[in-house]
Tab-separated table of C-alpha atoms and ligand atoms in Angstrom:
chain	number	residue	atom	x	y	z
R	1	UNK	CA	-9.959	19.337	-25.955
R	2	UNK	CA	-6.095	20.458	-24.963
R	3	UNK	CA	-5.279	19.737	-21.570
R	4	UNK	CA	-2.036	21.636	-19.901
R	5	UNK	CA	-0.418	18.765	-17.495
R	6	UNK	CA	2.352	20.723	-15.516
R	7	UNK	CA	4.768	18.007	-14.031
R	8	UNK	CA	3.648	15.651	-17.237
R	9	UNK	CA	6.605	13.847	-17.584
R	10	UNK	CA	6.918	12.670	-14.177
R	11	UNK	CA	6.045	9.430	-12.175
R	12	UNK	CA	2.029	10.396	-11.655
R	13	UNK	CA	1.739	12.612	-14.593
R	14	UNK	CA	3.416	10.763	-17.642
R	15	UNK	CA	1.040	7.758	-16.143
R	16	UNK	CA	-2.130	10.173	-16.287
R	17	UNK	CA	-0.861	11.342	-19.936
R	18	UNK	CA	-0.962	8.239	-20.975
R	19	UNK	CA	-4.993	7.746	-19.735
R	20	UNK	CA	-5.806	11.365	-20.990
R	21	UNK	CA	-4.529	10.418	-24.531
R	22	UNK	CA	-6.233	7.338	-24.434
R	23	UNK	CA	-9.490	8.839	-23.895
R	24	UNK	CA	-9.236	11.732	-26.869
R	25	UNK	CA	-7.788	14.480	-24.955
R	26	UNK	CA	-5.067	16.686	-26.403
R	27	UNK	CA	-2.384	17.056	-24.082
R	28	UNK	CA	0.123	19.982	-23.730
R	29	UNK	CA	3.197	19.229	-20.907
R	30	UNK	CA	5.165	21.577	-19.063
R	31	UNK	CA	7.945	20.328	-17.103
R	32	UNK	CA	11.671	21.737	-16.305
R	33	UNK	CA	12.754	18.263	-16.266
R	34	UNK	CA	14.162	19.075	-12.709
R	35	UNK	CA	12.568	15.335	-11.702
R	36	UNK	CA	12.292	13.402	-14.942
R	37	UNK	CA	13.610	12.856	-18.573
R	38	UNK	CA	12.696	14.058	-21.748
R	39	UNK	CA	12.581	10.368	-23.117
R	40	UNK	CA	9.065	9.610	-21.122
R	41	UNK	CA	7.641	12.049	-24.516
R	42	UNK	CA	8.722	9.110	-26.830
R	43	UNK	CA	7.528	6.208	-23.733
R	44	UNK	CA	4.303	8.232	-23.827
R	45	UNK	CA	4.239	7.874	-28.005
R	46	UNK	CA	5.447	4.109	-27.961
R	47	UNK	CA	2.296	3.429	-25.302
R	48	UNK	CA	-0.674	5.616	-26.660
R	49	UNK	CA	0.674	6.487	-30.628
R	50	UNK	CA	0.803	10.049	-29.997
R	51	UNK	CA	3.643	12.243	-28.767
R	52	UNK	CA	2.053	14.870	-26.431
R	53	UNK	CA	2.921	18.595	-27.122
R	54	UNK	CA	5.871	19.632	-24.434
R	55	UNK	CA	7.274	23.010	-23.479
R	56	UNK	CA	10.243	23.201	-21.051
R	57	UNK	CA	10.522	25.684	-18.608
R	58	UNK	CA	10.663	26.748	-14.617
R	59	UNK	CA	6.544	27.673	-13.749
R	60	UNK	CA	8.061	29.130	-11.200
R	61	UNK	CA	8.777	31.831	-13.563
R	62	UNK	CA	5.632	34.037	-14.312
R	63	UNK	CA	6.853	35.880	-17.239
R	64	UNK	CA	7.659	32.405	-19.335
R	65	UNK	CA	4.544	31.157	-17.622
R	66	UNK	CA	2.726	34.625	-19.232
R	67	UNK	CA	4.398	33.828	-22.518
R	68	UNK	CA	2.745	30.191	-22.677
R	69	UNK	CA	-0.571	30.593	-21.892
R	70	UNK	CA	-0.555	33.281	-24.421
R	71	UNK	CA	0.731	31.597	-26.646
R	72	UNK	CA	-1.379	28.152	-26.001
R	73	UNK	CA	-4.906	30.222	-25.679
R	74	UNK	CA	-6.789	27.229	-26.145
R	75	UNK	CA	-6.541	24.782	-22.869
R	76	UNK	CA	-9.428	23.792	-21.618
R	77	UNK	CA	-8.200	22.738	-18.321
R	78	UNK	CA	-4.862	21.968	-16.167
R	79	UNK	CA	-3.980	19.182	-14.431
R	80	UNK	CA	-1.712	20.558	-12.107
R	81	UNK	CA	1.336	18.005	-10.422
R	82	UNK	CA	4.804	20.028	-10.712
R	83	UNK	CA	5.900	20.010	-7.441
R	84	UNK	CA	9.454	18.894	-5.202
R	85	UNK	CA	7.641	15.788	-3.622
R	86	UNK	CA	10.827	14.764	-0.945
R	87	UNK	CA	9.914	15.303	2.655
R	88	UNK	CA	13.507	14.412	3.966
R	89	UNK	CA	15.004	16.752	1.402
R	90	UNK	CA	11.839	19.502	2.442
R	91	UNK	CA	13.347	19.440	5.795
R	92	UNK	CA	16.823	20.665	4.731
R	93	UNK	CA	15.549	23.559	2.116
R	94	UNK	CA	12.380	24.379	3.203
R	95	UNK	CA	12.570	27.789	1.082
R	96	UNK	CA	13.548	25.858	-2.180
R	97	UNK	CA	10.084	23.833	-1.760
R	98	UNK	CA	8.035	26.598	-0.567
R	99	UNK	CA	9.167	28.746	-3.407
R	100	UNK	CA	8.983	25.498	-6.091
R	101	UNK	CA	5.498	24.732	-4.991
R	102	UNK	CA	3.840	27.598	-3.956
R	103	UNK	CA	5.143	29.938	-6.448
R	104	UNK	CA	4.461	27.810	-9.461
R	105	UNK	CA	0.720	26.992	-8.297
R	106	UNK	CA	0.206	31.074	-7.786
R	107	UNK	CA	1.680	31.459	-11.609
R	108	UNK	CA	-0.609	29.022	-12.538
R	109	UNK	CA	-3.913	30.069	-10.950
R	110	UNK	CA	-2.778	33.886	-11.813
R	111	UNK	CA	-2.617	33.091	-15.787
R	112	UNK	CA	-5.431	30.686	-15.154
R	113	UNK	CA	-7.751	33.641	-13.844
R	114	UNK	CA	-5.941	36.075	-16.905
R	115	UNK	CA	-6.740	33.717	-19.674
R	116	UNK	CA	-10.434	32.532	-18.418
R	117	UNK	CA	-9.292	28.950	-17.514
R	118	UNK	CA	-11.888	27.877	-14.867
R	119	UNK	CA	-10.279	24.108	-13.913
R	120	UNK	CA	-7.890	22.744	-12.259
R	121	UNK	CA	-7.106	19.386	-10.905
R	122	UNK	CA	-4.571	19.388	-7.966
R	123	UNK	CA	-2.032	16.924	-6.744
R	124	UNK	CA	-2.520	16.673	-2.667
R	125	UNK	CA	-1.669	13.957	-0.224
R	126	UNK	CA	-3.072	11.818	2.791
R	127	UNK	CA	0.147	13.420	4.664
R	128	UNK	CA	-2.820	16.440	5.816
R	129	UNK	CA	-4.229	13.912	7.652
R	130	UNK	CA	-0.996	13.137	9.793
R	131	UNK	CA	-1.897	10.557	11.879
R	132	UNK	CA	-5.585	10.551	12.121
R	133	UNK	CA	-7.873	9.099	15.171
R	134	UNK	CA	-10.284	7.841	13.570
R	135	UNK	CA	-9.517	5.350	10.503
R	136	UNK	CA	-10.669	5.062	7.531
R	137	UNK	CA	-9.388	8.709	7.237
R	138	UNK	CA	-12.881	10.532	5.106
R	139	UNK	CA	-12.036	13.771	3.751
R	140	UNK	CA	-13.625	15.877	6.412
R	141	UNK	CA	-10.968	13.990	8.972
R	142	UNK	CA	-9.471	16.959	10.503
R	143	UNK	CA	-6.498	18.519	9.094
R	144	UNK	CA	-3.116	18.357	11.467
R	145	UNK	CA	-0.356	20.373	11.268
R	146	UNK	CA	1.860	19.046	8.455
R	147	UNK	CA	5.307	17.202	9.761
R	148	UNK	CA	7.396	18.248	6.864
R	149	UNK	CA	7.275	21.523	4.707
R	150	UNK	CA	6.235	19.525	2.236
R	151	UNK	CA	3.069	18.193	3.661
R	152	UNK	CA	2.864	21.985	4.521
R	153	UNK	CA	3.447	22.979	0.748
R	154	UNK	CA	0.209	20.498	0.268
R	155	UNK	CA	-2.089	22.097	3.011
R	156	UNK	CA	-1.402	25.957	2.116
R	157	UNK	CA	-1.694	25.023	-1.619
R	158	UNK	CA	-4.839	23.817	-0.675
R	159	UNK	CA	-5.911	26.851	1.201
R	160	UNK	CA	-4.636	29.159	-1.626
R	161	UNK	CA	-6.951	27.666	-4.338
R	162	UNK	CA	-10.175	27.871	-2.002
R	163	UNK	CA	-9.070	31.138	-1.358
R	164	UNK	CA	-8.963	31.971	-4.760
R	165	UNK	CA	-11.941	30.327	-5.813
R	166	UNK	CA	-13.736	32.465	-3.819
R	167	UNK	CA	-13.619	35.801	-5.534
R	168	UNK	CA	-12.256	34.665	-8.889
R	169	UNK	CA	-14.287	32.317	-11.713
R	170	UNK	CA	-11.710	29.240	-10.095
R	171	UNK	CA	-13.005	25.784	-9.715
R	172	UNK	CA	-10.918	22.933	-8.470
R	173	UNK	CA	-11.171	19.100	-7.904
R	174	UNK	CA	-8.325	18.588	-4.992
R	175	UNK	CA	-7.338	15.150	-5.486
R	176	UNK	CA	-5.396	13.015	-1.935
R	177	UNK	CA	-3.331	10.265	-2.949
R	178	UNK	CA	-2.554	7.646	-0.365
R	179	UNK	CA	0.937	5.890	-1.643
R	180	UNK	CA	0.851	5.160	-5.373
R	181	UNK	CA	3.383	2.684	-6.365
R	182	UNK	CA	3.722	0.427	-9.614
R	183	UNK	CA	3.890	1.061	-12.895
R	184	UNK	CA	2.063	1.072	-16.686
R	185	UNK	CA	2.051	-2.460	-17.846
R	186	UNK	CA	3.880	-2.192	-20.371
R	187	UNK	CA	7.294	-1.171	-18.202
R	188	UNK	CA	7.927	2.008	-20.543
R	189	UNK	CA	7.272	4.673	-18.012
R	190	UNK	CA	7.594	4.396	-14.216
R	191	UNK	CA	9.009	5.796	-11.070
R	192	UNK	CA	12.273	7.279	-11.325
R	193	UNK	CA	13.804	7.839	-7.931
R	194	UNK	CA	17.217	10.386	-7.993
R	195	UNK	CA	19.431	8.579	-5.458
R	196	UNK	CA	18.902	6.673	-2.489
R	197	UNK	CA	14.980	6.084	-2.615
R	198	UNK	CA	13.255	6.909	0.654
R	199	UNK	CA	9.748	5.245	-0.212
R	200	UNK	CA	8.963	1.497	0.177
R	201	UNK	CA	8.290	0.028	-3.149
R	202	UNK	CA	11.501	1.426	-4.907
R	203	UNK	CA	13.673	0.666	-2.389
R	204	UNK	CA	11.921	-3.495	-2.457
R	205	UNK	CA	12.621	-3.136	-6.181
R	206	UNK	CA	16.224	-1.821	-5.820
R	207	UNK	CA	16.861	-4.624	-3.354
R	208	UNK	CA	15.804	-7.280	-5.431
R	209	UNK	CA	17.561	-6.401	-8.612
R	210	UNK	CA	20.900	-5.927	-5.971
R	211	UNK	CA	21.279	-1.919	-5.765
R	212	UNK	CA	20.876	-2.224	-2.405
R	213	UNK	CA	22.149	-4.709	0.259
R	214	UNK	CA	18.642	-5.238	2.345
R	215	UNK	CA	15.401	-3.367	2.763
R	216	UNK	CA	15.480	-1.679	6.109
R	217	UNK	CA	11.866	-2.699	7.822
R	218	UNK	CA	11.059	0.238	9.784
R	219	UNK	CA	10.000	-0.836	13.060
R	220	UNK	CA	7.523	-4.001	13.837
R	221	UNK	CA	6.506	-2.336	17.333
R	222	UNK	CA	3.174	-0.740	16.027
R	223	UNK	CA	-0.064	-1.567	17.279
R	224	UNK	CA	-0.968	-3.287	14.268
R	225	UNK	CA	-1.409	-7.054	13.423
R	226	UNK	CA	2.230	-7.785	12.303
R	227	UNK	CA	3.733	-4.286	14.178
R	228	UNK	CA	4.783	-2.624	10.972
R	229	UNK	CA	2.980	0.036	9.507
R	230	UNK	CA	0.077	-0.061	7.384
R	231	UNK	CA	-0.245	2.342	4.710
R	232	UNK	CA	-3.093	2.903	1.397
R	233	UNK	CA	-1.189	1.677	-1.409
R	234	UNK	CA	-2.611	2.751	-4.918
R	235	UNK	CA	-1.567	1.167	-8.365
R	236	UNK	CA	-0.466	4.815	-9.980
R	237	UNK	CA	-2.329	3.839	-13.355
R	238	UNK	CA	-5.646	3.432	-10.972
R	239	UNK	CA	-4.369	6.742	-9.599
R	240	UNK	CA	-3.855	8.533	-13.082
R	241	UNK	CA	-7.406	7.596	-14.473
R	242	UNK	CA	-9.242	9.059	-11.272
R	243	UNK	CA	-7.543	12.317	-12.741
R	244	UNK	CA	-9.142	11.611	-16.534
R	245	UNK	CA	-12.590	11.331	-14.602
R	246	UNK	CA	-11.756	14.522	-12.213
R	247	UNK	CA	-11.145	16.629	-15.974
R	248	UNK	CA	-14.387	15.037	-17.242
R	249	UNK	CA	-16.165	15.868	-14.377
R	250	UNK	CA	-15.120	19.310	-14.334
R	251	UNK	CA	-15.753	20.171	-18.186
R	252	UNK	CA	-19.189	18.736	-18.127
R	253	UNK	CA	-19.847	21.271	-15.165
R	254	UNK	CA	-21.035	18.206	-12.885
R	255	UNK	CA	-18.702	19.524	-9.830
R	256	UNK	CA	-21.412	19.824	-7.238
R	257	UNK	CA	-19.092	23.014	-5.748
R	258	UNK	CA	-16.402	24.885	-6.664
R	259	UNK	CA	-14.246	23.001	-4.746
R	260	UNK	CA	-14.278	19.896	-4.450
R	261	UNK	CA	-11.933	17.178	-2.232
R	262	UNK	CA	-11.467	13.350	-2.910
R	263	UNK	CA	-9.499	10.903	-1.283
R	264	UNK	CA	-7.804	8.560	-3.689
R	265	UNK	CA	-6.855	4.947	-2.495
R	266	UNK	CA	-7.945	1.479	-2.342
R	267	UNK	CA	-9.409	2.019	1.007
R	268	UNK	CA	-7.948	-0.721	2.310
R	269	UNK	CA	-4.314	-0.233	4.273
R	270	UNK	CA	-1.149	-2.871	4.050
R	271	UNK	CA	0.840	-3.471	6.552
R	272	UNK	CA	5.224	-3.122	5.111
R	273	UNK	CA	5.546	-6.931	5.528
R	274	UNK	CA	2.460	-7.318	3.519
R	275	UNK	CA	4.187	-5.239	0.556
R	276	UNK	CA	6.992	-7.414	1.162
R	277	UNK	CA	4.977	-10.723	1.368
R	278	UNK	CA	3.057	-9.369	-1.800
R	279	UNK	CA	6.454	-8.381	-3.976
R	280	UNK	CA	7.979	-12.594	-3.108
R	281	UNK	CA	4.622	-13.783	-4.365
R	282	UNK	CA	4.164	-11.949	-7.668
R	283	UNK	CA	7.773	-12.274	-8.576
R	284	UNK	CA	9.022	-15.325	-7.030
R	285	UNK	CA	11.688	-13.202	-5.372
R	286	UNK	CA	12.747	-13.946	-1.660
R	287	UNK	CA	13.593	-10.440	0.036
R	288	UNK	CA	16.523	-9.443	1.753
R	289	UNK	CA	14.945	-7.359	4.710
R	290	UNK	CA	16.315	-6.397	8.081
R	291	UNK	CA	13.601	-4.673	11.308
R	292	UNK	CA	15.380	-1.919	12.229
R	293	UNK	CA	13.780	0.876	14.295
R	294	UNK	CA	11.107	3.071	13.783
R	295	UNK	CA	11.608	6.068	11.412
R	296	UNK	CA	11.204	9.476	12.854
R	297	UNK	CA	8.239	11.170	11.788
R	298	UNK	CA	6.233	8.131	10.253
R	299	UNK	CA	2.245	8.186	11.187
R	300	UNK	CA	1.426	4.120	12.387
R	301	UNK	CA	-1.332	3.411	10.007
R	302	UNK	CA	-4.011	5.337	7.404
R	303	UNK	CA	-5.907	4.294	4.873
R	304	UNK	CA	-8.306	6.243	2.948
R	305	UNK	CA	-12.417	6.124	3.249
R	306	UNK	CA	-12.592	5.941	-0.861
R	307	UNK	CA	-16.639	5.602	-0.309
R	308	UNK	CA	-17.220	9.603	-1.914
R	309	UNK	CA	-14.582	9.459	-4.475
R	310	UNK	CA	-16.352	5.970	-5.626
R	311	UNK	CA	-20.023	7.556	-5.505
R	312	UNK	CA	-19.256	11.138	-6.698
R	313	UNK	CA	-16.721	10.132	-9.392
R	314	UNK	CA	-18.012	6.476	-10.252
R	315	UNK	CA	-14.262	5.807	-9.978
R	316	UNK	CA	-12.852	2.668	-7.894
R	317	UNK	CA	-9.322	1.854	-7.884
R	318	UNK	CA	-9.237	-1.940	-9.545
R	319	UNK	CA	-5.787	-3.564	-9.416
R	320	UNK	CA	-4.675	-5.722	-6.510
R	321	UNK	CA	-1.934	-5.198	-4.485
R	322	UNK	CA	0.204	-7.713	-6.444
R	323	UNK	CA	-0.459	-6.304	-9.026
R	324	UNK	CA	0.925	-3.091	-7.990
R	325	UNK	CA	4.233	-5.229	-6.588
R	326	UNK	CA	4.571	-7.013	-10.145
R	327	UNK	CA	4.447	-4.074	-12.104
R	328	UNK	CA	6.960	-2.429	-10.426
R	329	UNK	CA	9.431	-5.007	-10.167
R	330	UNK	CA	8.699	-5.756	-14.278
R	331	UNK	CA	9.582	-1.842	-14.332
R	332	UNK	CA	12.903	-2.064	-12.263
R	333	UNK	CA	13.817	-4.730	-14.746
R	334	UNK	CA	13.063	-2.261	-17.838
R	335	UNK	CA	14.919	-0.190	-16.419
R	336	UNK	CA	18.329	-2.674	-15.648
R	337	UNK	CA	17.919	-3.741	-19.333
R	338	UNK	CA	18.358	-0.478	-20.398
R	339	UNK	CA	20.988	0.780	-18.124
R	340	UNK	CA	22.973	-2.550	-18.983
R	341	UNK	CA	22.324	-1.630	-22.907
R	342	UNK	CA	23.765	1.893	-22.761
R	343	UNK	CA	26.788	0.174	-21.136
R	344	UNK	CA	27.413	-1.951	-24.014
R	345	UNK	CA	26.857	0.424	-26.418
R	346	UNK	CA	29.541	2.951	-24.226
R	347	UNK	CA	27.096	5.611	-23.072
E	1	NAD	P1	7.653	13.636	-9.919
E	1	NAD	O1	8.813	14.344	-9.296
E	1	NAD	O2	7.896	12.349	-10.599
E	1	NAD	O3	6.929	14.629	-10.947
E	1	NAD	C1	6.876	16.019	-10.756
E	1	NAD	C2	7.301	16.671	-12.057
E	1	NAD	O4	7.225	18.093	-11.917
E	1	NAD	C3	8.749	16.346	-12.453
E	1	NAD	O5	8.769	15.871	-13.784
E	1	NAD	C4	9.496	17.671	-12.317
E	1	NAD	O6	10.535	17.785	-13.264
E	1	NAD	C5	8.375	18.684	-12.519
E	1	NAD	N1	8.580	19.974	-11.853
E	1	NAD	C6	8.862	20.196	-10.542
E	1	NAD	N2	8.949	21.521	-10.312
E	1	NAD	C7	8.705	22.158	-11.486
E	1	NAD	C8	8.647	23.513	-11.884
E	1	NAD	N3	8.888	24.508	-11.009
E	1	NAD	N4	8.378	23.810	-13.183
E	1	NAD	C9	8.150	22.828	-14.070
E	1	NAD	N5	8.193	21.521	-13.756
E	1	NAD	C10	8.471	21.189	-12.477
E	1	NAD	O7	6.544	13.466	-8.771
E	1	NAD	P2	5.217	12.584	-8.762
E	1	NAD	O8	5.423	11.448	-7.836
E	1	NAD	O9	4.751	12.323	-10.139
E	1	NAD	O10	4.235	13.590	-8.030
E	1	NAD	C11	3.366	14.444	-8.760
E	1	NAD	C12	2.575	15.299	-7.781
E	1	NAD	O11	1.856	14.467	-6.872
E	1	NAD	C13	3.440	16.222	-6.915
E	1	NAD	O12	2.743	17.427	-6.718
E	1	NAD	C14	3.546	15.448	-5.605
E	1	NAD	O13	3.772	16.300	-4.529
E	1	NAD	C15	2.159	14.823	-5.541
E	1	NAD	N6	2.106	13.624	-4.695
E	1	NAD	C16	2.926	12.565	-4.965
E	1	NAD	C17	2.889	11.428	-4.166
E	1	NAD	C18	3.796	10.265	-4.429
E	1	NAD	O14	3.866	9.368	-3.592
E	1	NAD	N7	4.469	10.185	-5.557
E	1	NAD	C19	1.991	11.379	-3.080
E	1	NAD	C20	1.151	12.472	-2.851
E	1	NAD	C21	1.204	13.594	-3.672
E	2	UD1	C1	5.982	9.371	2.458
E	2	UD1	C2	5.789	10.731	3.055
E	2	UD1	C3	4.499	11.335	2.527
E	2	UD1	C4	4.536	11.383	1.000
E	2	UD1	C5	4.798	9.969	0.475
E	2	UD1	C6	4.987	9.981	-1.013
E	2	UD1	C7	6.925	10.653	5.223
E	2	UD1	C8	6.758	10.691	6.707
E	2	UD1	N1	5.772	10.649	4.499
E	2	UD1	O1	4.881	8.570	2.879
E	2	UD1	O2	4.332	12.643	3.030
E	2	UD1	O3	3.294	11.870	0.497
E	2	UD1	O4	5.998	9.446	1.069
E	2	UD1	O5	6.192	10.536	-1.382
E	2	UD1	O6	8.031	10.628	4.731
E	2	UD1	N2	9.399	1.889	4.849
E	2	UD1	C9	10.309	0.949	5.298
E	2	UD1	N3	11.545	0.916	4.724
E	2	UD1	C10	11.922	1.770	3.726
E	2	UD1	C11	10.976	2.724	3.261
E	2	UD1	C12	9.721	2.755	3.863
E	2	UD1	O7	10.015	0.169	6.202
E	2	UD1	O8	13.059	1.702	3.263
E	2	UD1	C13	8.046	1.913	5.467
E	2	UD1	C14	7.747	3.247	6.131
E	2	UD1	O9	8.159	3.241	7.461
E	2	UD1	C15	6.222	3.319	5.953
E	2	UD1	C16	5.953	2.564	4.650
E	2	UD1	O10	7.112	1.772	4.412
E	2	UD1	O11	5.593	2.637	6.992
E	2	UD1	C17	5.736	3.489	3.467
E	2	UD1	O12	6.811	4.423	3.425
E	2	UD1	P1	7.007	5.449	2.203
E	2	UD1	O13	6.943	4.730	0.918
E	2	UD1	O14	8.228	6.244	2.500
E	2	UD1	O15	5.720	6.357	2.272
E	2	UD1	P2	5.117	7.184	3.515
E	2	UD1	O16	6.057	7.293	4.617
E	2	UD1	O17	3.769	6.629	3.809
């Protein structure tokens, strides 16, 4: 069975390649490379044997996005995770991330519904949650209005496939990560953050290998144990095979309704100086890390009730939270080693 993975070459996507292939599923990528390289197709080939199929271009345009699907009239479902994902940057342009995320997800369902593709799997986030009152946050937690337009690109992307669904032959499994950090085992595909990263774990890796002078703790004033925050952190490979059992699911028509909502986390939430405790004891590493204040805009604490993903999906995120802080680190190294090689060789 092909599978059409938009945003396949990316952090969350190349990882969920990677467990796709591994199961038997043909995979077709689109990306515009706007957030990730063309040499995760070869990672991807090194990791499973097979080089997934890969078409570049913008889904925000609906006449290439016409021309593929005609072209590729045999996908039996899309996994769907091309989107800008920065909520500083979302804050500066919101039009350039409403129009990225929006407009490619309405191309999408709109070729979907013209070439009788029923399924989708959606990338959404614990950020519609905000900061919720009542923790473990369960997927009927109440909504709040989204802090970023971003988080608002993930709540009216939302809306627009239930919408959808409800007049046209659409079914969707709308998937809410918590944080995923870490990396495949193997250190050939990982995170690549453009810049400065804003997110924890990257910025702990960065640090350690000596990008970066000291991780800036963001406030230790929170009502929590410690006073930093505390946050769901997911090992992205746990992450990407939730999304193999989501297209299973789906295909073998055992969706109980059209639409269908999961939280996807450990359900258990880690406090920053955890992470950081976590990274010096799987690597050996001591930290350089300074409190500074809080950050504006940052929720205290969430972490996810997993309890209906884990009963409805028979899925259960496995891998520890040093594992997650090892894998990264063994991926920042991969990626020193190769930066330092294409020095040498005058690239
Ligand atoms: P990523 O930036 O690594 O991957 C997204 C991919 O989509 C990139 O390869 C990019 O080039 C591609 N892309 C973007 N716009 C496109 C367009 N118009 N046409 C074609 N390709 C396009 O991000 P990620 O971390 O892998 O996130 C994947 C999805 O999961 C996104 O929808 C993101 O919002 C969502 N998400 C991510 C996180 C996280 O912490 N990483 C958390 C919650 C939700
Ligand atoms: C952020 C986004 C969220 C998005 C997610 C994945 C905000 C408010 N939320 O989540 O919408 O889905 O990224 O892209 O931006 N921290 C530090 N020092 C750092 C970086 C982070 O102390 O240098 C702390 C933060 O204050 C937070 C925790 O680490 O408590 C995790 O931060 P981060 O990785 O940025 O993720 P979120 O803020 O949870």
């Amino acid at each position: 069975m092909k599978i059409l993975v938009t945003g396949g070459t990316g952090y969350i996507g190349s990882h969920t390649v990677v467990e796709l292939q591994n199961k038997g599923f043909e995979v077709i990528i689109v990306d515009n490379l706007s957030n990730s390289s063309i040499e995760v197709l070869d990672n991807i080939a090194r990791i499973t044997g097979k080089k997934p199929l890969f078409e570049k271009f913008d889904l925000t345009d609906p006449g290439k996005t016409e021309d593929f699907f005609q072209l590729h009239n045999d996908i039996s479902a899309v996994v769907h995770f091309a989107a800008f994902k920065a909520v500083g940057e979302s804050v500066h342009f919101p039009l350039m991330y409403y129009r990225n995320n929006l407009v490619s997800l309405i191309n999408i369902l709109q070729e979907m519904i013209n070439n009788g593709i029923r399924d989708v799997v959606f990338s959404s986030s614990c950020t519609v949650y905000g900061q919720p009152e009542k923790l473990p946050a369960r997927e009927e937690t109440p909504i709040q209005k989204a802090n970023s337009p971003y988080g608002n690109t993930k709540q009216i992307s939302e809306e627009i496939i239930t919408e959808t669904s409800e007049n046209e032959n659409i079914r969707a499994i709308l998937l809410r990560y918590f944080n995923p950090i870490g990396a495949h085992e193997s250190a050939m595909i990982g995170e690549l953050p453009l810049g400065i990263p804003n997110n924890l774990m990257p910025y702990i890796t960065q640090t350690a290998i000596g990008k970066r002078d000291f991780l800036r703790v963001w406030g230790n004033d929170y009502r929590t144990p410690d006073g930093t925050a505390i946050r769901d952190y997911i090992h992205v490979v746990d992450l990407a095979k939730a999304h193999v059992v989501a297209v299973e699911r789906m295909i073998a028509n055992k969706g109980k309704k059209k639409i269908e909502t999961f939280n996807l986390g450990t359900g258990k939430g880690a406090s920053v100086m955890e992470v950081i405790q976590s990274f010096e004891r799987s690597t050996g590493i001591q930290l350089n890390y300074k409190i500074l204040d809080r950050r504006p805009g940052d929720v205290e604490k969430v972490w996810a009730d997993t309890s209906f993903a884990n009963q409805e999906l028979g899925w259960k995120a496995e891998k520890s939270l040093d594992e997650m802080t090892y894998s990264a680190w063994k991926w920042e190294k991969a990626l020193a080693a190769k930066a330092e090689h294409e020095k040498k060789q005058g690239n």
